[in-house]
mmCIF file of C-alpha atoms in Angstrom:
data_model
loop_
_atom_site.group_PDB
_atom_site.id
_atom_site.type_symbol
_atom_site.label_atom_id
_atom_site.label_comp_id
_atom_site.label_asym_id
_atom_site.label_seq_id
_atom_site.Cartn_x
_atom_site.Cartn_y
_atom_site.Cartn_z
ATOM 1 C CA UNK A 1 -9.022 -8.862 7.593
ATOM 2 C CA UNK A 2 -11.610 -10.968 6.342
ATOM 3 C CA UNK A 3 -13.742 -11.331 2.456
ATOM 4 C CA UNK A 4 -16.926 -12.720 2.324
ATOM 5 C CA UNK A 5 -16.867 -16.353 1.293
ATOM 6 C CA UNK A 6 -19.387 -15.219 -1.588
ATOM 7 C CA UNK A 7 -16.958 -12.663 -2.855
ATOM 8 C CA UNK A 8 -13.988 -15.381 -2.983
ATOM 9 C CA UNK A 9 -16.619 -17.571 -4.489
ATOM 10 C CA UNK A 10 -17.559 -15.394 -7.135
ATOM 11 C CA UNK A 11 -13.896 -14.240 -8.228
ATOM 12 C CA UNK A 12 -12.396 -18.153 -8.312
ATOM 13 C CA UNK A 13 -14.858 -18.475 -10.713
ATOM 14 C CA UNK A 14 -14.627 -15.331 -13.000
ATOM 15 C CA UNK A 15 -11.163 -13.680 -13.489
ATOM 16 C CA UNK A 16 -13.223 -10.717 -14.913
ATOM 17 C CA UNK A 17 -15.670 -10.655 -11.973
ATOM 18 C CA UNK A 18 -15.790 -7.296 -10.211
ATOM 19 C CA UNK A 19 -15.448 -9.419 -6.753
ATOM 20 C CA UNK A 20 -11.410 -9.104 -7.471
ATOM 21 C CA UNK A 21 -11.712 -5.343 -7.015
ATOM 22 C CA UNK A 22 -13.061 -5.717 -3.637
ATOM 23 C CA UNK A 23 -10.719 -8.342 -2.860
ATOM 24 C CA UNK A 24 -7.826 -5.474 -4.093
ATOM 25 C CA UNK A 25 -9.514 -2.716 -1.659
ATOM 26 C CA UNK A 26 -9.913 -4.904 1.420
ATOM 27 C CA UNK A 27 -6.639 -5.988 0.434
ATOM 28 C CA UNK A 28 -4.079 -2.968 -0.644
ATOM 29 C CA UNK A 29 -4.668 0.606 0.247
ATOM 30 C CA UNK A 30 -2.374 3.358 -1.263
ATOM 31 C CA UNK A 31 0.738 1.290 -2.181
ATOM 32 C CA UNK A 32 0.658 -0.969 0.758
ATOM 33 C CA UNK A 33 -0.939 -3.930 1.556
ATOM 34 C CA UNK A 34 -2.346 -4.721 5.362
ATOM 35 C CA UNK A 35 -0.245 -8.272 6.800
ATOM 36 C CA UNK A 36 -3.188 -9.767 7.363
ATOM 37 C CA UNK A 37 -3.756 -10.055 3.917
ATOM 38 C CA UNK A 38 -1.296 -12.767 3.825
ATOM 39 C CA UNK A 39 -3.947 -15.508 4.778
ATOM 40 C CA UNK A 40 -4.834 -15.048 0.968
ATOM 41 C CA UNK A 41 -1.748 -16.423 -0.266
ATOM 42 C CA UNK A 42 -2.675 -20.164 -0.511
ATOM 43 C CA UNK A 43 -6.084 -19.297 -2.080
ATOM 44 C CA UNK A 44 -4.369 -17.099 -4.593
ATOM 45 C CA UNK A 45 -2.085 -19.403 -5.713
ATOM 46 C CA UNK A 46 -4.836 -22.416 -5.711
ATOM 47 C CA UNK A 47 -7.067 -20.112 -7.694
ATOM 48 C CA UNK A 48 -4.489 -18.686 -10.163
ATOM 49 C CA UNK A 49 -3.572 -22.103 -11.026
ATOM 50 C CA UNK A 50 -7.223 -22.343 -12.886
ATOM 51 C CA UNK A 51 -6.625 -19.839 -15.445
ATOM 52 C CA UNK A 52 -4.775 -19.328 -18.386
ATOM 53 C CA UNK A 53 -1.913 -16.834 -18.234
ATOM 54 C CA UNK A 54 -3.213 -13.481 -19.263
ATOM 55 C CA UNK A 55 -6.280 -14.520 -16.814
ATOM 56 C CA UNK A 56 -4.059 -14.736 -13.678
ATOM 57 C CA UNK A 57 -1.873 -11.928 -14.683
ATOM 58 C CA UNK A 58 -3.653 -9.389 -11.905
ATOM 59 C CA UNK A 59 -4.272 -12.067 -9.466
ATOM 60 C CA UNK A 60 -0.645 -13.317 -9.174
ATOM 61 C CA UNK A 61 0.435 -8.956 -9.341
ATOM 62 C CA UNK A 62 -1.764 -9.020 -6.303
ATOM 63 C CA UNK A 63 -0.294 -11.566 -4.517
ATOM 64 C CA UNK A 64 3.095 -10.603 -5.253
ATOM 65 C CA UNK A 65 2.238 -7.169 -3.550
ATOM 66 C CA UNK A 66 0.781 -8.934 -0.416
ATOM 67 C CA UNK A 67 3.795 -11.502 -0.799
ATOM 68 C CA UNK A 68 5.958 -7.984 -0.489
ATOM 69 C CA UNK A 69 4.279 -6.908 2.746
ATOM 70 C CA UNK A 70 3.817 -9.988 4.759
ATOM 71 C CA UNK A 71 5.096 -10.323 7.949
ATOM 72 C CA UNK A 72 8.155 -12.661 8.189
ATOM 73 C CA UNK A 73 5.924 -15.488 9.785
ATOM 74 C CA UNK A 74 3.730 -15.965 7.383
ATOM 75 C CA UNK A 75 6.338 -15.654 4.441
ATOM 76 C CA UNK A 76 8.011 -18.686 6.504
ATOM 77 C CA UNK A 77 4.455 -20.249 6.647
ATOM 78 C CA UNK A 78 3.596 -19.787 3.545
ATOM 79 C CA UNK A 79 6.770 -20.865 1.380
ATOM 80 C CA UNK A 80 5.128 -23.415 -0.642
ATOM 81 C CA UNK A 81 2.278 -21.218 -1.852
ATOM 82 C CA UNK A 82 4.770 -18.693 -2.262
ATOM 83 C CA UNK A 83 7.108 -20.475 -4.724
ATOM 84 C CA UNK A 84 4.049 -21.687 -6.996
ATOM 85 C CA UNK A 85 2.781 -18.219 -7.148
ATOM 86 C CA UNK A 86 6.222 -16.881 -8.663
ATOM 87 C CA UNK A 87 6.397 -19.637 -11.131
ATOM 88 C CA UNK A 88 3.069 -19.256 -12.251
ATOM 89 C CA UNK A 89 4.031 -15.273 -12.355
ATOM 90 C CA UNK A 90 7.203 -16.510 -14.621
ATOM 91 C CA UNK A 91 4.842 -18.803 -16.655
ATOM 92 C CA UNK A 92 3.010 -14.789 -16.934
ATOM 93 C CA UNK A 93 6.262 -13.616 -18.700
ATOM 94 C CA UNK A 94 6.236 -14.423 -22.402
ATOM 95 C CA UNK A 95 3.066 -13.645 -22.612
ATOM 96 C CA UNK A 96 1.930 -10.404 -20.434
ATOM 97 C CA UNK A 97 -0.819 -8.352 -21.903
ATOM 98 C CA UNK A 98 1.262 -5.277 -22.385
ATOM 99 C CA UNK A 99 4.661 -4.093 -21.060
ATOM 100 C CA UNK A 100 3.350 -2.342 -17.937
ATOM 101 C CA UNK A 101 2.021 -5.225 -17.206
ATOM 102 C CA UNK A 102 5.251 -7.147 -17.788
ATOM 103 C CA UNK A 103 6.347 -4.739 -15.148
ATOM 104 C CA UNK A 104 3.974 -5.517 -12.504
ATOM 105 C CA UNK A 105 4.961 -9.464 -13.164
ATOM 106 C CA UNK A 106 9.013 -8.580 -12.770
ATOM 107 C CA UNK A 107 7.843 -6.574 -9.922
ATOM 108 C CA UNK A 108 5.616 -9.437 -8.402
ATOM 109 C CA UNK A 109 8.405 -11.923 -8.758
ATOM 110 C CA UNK A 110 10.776 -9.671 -6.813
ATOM 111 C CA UNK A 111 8.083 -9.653 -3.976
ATOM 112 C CA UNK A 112 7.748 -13.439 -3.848
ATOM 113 C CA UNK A 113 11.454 -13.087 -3.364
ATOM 114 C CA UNK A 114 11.191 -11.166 -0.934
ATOM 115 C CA UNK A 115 12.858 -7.897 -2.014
ATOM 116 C CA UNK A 116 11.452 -5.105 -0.072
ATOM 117 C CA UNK A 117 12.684 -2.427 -2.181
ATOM 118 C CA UNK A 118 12.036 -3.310 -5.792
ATOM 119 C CA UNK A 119 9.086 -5.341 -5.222
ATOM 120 C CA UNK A 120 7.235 -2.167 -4.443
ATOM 121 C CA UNK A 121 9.336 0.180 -6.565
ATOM 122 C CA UNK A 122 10.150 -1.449 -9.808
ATOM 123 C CA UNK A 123 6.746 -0.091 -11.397
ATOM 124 C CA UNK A 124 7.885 3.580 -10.996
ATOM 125 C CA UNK A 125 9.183 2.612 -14.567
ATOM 126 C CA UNK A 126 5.800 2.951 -16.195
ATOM 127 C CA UNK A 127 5.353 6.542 -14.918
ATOM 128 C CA UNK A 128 7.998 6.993 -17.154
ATOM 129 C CA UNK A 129 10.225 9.363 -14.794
ATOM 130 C CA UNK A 130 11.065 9.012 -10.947
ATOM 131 C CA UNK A 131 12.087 11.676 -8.538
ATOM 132 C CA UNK A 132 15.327 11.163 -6.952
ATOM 133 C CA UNK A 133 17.686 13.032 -4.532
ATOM 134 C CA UNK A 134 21.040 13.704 -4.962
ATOM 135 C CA UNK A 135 23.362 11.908 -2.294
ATOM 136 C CA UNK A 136 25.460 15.454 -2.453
ATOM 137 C CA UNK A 137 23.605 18.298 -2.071
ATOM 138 C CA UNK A 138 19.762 16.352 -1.175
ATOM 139 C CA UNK A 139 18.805 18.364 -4.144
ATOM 140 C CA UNK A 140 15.366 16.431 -5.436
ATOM 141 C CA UNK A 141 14.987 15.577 -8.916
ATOM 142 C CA UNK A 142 12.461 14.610 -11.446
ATOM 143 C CA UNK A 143 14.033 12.795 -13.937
ATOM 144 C CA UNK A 144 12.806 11.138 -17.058
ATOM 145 C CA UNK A 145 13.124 7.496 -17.956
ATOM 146 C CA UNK A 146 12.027 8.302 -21.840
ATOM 147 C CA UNK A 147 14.682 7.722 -24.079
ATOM 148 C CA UNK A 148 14.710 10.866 -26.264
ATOM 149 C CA UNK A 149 13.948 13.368 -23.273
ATOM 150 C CA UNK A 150 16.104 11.624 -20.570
ATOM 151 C CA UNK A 151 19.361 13.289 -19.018
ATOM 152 C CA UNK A 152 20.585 9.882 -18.061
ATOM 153 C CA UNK A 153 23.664 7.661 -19.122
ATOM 154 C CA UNK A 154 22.035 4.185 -19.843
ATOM 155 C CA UNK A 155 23.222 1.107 -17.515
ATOM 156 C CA UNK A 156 22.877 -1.374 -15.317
ATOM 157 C CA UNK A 157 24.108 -0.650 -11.989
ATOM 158 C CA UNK A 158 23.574 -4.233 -10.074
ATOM 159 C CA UNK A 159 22.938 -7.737 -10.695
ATOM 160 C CA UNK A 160 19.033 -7.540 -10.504
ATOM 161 C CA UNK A 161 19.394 -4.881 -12.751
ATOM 162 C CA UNK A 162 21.154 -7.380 -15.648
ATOM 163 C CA UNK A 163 18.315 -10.067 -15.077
ATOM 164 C CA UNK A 164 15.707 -7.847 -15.164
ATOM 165 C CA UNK A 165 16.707 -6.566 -18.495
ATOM 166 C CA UNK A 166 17.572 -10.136 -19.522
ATOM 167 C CA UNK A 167 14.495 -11.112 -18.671
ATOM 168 C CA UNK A 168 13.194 -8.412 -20.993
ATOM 169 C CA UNK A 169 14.861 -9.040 -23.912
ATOM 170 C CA UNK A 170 13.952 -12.783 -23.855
ATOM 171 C CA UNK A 171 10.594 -12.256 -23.513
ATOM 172 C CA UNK A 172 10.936 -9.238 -26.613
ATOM 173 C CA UNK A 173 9.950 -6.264 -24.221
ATOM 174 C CA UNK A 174 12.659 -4.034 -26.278
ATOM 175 C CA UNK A 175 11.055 -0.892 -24.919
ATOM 176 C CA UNK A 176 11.088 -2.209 -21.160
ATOM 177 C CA UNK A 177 14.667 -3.268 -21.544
ATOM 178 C CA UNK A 178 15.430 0.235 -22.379
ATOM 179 C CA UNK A 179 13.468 1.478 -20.250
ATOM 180 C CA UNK A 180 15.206 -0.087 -17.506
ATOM 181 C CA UNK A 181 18.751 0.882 -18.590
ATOM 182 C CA UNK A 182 17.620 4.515 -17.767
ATOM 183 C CA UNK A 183 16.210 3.403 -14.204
ATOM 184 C CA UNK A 184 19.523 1.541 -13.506
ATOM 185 C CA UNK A 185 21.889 4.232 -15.227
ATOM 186 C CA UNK A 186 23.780 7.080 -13.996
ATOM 187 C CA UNK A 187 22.546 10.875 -13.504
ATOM 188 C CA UNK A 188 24.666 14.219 -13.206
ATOM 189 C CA UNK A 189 23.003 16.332 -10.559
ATOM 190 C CA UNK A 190 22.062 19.741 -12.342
ATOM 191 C CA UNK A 191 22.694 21.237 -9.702
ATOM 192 C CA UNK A 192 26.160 20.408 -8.585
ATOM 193 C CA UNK A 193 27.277 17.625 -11.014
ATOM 194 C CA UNK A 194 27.586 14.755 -8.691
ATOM 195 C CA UNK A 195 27.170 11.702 -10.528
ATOM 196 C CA UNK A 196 25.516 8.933 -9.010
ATOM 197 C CA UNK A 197 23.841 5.303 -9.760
ATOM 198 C CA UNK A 198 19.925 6.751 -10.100
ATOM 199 C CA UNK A 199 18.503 3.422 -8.882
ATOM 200 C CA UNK A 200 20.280 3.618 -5.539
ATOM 201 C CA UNK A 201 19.297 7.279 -4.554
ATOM 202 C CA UNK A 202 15.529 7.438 -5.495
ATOM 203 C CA UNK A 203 13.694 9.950 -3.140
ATOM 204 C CA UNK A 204 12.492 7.967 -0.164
ATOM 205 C CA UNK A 205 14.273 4.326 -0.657
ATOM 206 C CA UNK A 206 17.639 2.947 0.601
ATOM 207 C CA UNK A 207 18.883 0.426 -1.683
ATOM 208 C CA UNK A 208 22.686 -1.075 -1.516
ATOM 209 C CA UNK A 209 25.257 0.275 -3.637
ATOM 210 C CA UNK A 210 26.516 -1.757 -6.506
ATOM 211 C CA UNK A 211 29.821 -2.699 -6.215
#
């Protein structure tokens, strides 16, 4: 993968400049970023450094979803750049532009981590329901995360699950700490009344079972 020098040029100097959407399309396509992408990493995290929080927001969501897909070598490579990136998507936090976006930061953090499931899955949450299958009967569900519609017993199923929502309520995302209660609660299965943990069973991901 390579950008044109002017198009890096242009977007260090303008977080508003439309060079950062080609840098997202030669970058991400469909959920998933391309490895290569990971040469990025130390010129995202120089360049993030030069704006002001709400500036870098998308720029450190972007590297958190290349962080998420780069090949073990160049996570190894890259640790440095890595680690400045999350704190400058912590520093992000307190004051994210909206709660979807304080989303994509949690989300970004988990992929500077390193966590392959919920650094690609956590933003399922602002769709506001998720489609899960039941361990049982493999029934699949659509399920909604809204409070006042949702079939869900509220929760929080695993450890990440309790900081996440910590870090929610610290940062006064009320509505996102609710919100993920619901993703980390417990379902009945309509359709033969299995009850399971509805973070560890959503359609298409394998994620360990809290203990």
């Amino acid at each position: 993968m390579k950008i044109s020098p002017d198009v890096l040029e242009s977007a260090a100097t303008d977080p508003a400049s439309p060079a950062w959407d080609v840098i997202w399309n030669d970058s991400c396509h469909q959920g998933t970023c391309d490895p290569a992408s990971a040469v990025l990493l130390p010129w995202l995290a120089r360049t993030s450094t030069t704006f002001s929080p709400q500036e870098r927001e998308k720029m450190v969501v972007l590297a958190g979803r290349i962080a998420v897909d780069a090949p073990d070598a160049s996570r190894a490579e890259y640790t440095q750049e890595l680690a400045a990136l999350r704190a400058l998507a912590m520093d992000c936090l307190s004051s994210a532009s909206s709660d979807s976006m304080f989303i994509y930061l949690q989300q970004a953090i988990l992929g500077f981590d390193g966590d392959e499931i919920w650094g690609k899955e956590l933003d399922r949450i602002n769709d506001g329901e998720v489609d899960v299958q039941c361990p049982d009967c493999r029934e699949e569900l659509l399920v909604d995360l809204e409070p006042e519609d949702s079939s869900i017993e509220p929760g929080l199923s695993s450890e990440l699950a309790g900081r996440l929502h910590t870090e929610a309520l610290q940062a006064n995302r009320d509505s996102v700490a609710t919100l993920l209660t619901y993703l980390f609660g417990r379902l009945s299965c309509p359709n033969c009344g299995t009850r399971f943990n509805l973070a560890d069973h959503l359609a298409g991901v394998s994620y360990p079972q809290a203990s």
